[in-house]
Amino acid sequence: ELAKSIVSAKSPVCGTVVAVNPALAKRPALVHLDPYGEGWLFDLRPSDPDAVSALLDSAAYQALLG
């Protein structure tokens, strides 16, 4: 059995949360099992859409990690 805990989520850009993933209430493990699919946390409408273009994509982040 998985332990349940409450954690804060931080976003690299400011904005308004427009949706949360209701599936996580029943299956919180989805965050770890399928983070790029069904395990998404929230949908954010950025205050400054140009700030999103400054973020790293997955490949660039992996390259940064080495």
PDB file of C-alpha atoms in Angstrom:
ATOM      1  CA  GLU A   1       0.000   0.000   0.000  1.00  0.00           C
ATOM      2  CA  LEU A   2       1.266   3.446  -0.884  1.00  0.00           C
ATOM      3  CA  ALA A   3       1.492   6.114   1.770  1.00  0.00           C
ATOM      4  CA  LYS A   4      -0.514   9.257   1.067  1.00  0.00           C
ATOM      5  CA  SER A   5       0.990  12.663   1.618  1.00  0.00           C
ATOM      6  CA  ILE A   6       0.351  16.267   0.746  1.00  0.00           C
ATOM      7  CA  VAL A   7       3.008  18.156  -1.181  1.00  0.00           C
ATOM      8  CA  SER A   8       3.251  21.530  -2.828  1.00  0.00           C
ATOM      9  CA  ALA A   9       3.675  21.795  -6.573  1.00  0.00           C
ATOM     10  CA  LYS A  10       5.739  24.637  -7.978  1.00  0.00           C
ATOM     11  CA  SER A  11       5.456  25.910 -11.508  1.00  0.00           C
ATOM     12  CA  PRO A  12       8.341  27.506 -13.407  1.00  0.00           C
ATOM     13  CA  VAL A  13       5.905  30.105 -14.789  1.00  0.00           C
ATOM     14  CA  CYS A  14       3.144  32.161 -13.170  1.00  0.00           C
ATOM     15  CA  GLY A  15      -0.436  31.749 -14.237  1.00  0.00           C
ATOM     16  CA  THR A  16      -3.905  30.518 -13.451  1.00  0.00           C
ATOM     17  CA  VAL A  17      -4.743  26.864 -12.847  1.00  0.00           C
ATOM     18  CA  VAL A  18      -7.650  26.125 -15.182  1.00  0.00           C
ATOM     19  CA  ALA A  19      -7.982  22.378 -14.531  1.00  0.00           C
ATOM     20  CA  VAL A  20      -6.775  19.704 -12.133  1.00  0.00           C
ATOM     21  CA  ASN A  21      -6.540  15.998 -12.856  1.00  0.00           C
ATOM     22  CA  PRO A  22      -9.485  14.309 -11.106  1.00  0.00           C
ATOM     23  CA  ALA A  23      -8.042  10.842 -11.798  1.00  0.00           C
ATOM     24  CA  LEU A  24      -5.308  11.465  -9.217  1.00  0.00           C
ATOM     25  CA  ALA A  25      -7.853  11.481  -6.377  1.00  0.00           C
ATOM     26  CA  LYS A  26      -8.446   7.770  -6.964  1.00  0.00           C
ATOM     27  CA  ARG A  27      -5.030   6.791  -8.342  1.00  0.00           C
ATOM     28  CA  PRO A  28      -2.288   9.140  -7.071  1.00  0.00           C
ATOM     29  CA  ALA A  29       0.363   6.706  -8.290  1.00  0.00           C
ATOM     30  CA  LEU A  30      -0.408   7.851 -11.847  1.00  0.00           C
ATOM     31  CA  VAL A  31       1.936  10.766 -11.217  1.00  0.00           C
ATOM     32  CA  HIS A  32       4.821   8.283 -11.135  1.00  0.00           C
ATOM     33  CA  LEU A  33       3.435   5.608 -13.444  1.00  0.00           C
ATOM     34  CA  ASP A  34       2.453   7.852 -16.365  1.00  0.00           C
ATOM     35  CA  PRO A  35       3.679  11.436 -15.787  1.00  0.00           C
ATOM     36  CA  TYR A  36       3.546  12.359 -19.484  1.00  0.00           C
ATOM     37  CA  GLY A  37       0.091  10.813 -19.984  1.00  0.00           C
ATOM     38  CA  GLU A  38      -2.660  10.160 -17.461  1.00  0.00           C
ATOM     39  CA  GLY A  39      -0.571  11.362 -14.508  1.00  0.00           C
ATOM     40  CA  TRP A  40      -0.666  15.071 -15.303  1.00  0.00           C
ATOM     41  CA  LEU A  41      -1.246  17.351 -12.300  1.00  0.00           C
ATOM     42  CA  PHE A  42      -2.845  20.556 -13.551  1.00  0.00           C
ATOM     43  CA  ASP A  43      -3.427  22.683 -16.634  1.00  0.00           C
ATOM     44  CA  LEU A  44      -2.005  26.180 -16.317  1.00  0.00           C
ATOM     45  CA  ARG A  45      -2.849  29.269 -18.359  1.00  0.00           C
ATOM     46  CA  PRO A  46       0.408  31.274 -18.184  1.00  0.00           C
ATOM     47  CA  SER A  47       0.244  34.969 -17.337  1.00  0.00           C
ATOM     48  CA  ASP A  48       3.076  35.559 -19.806  1.00  0.00           C
ATOM     49  CA  PRO A  49       2.932  33.064 -22.699  1.00  0.00           C
ATOM     50  CA  ASP A  50       6.431  34.122 -23.806  1.00  0.00           C
ATOM     51  CA  ALA A  51       7.815  32.746 -20.528  1.00  0.00           C
ATOM     52  CA  VAL A  52       6.903  29.235 -21.683  1.00  0.00           C
ATOM     53  CA  SER A  53       9.222  29.468 -24.688  1.00  0.00           C
ATOM     54  CA  ALA A  54      12.162  30.022 -22.323  1.00  0.00           C
ATOM     55  CA  LEU A  55      11.619  26.620 -20.659  1.00  0.00           C
ATOM     56  CA  LEU A  56      13.666  23.537 -21.540  1.00  0.00           C
ATOM     57  CA  ASP A  57      12.001  20.687 -23.377  1.00  0.00           C
ATOM     58  CA  SER A  58      12.578  17.099 -22.236  1.00  0.00           C
ATOM     59  CA  ALA A  59      15.575  16.506 -24.532  1.00  0.00           C
ATOM     60  CA  ALA A  60      17.308  19.744 -23.498  1.00  0.00           C
ATOM     61  CA  TYR A  61      16.738  18.940 -19.813  1.00  0.00           C
ATOM     62  CA  GLN A  62      18.184  15.434 -20.233  1.00  0.00           C
ATOM     63  CA  ALA A  63      21.227  16.938 -21.995  1.00  0.00           C
ATOM     64  CA  LEU A  64      21.686  19.392 -19.135  1.00  0.00           C
ATOM     65  CA  LEU A  65      21.670  16.515 -16.641  1.00  0.00           C
ATOM     66  CA  GLY A  66      24.327  14.726 -18.689  1.00  0.00           C
TER      67      GLY A  66
END
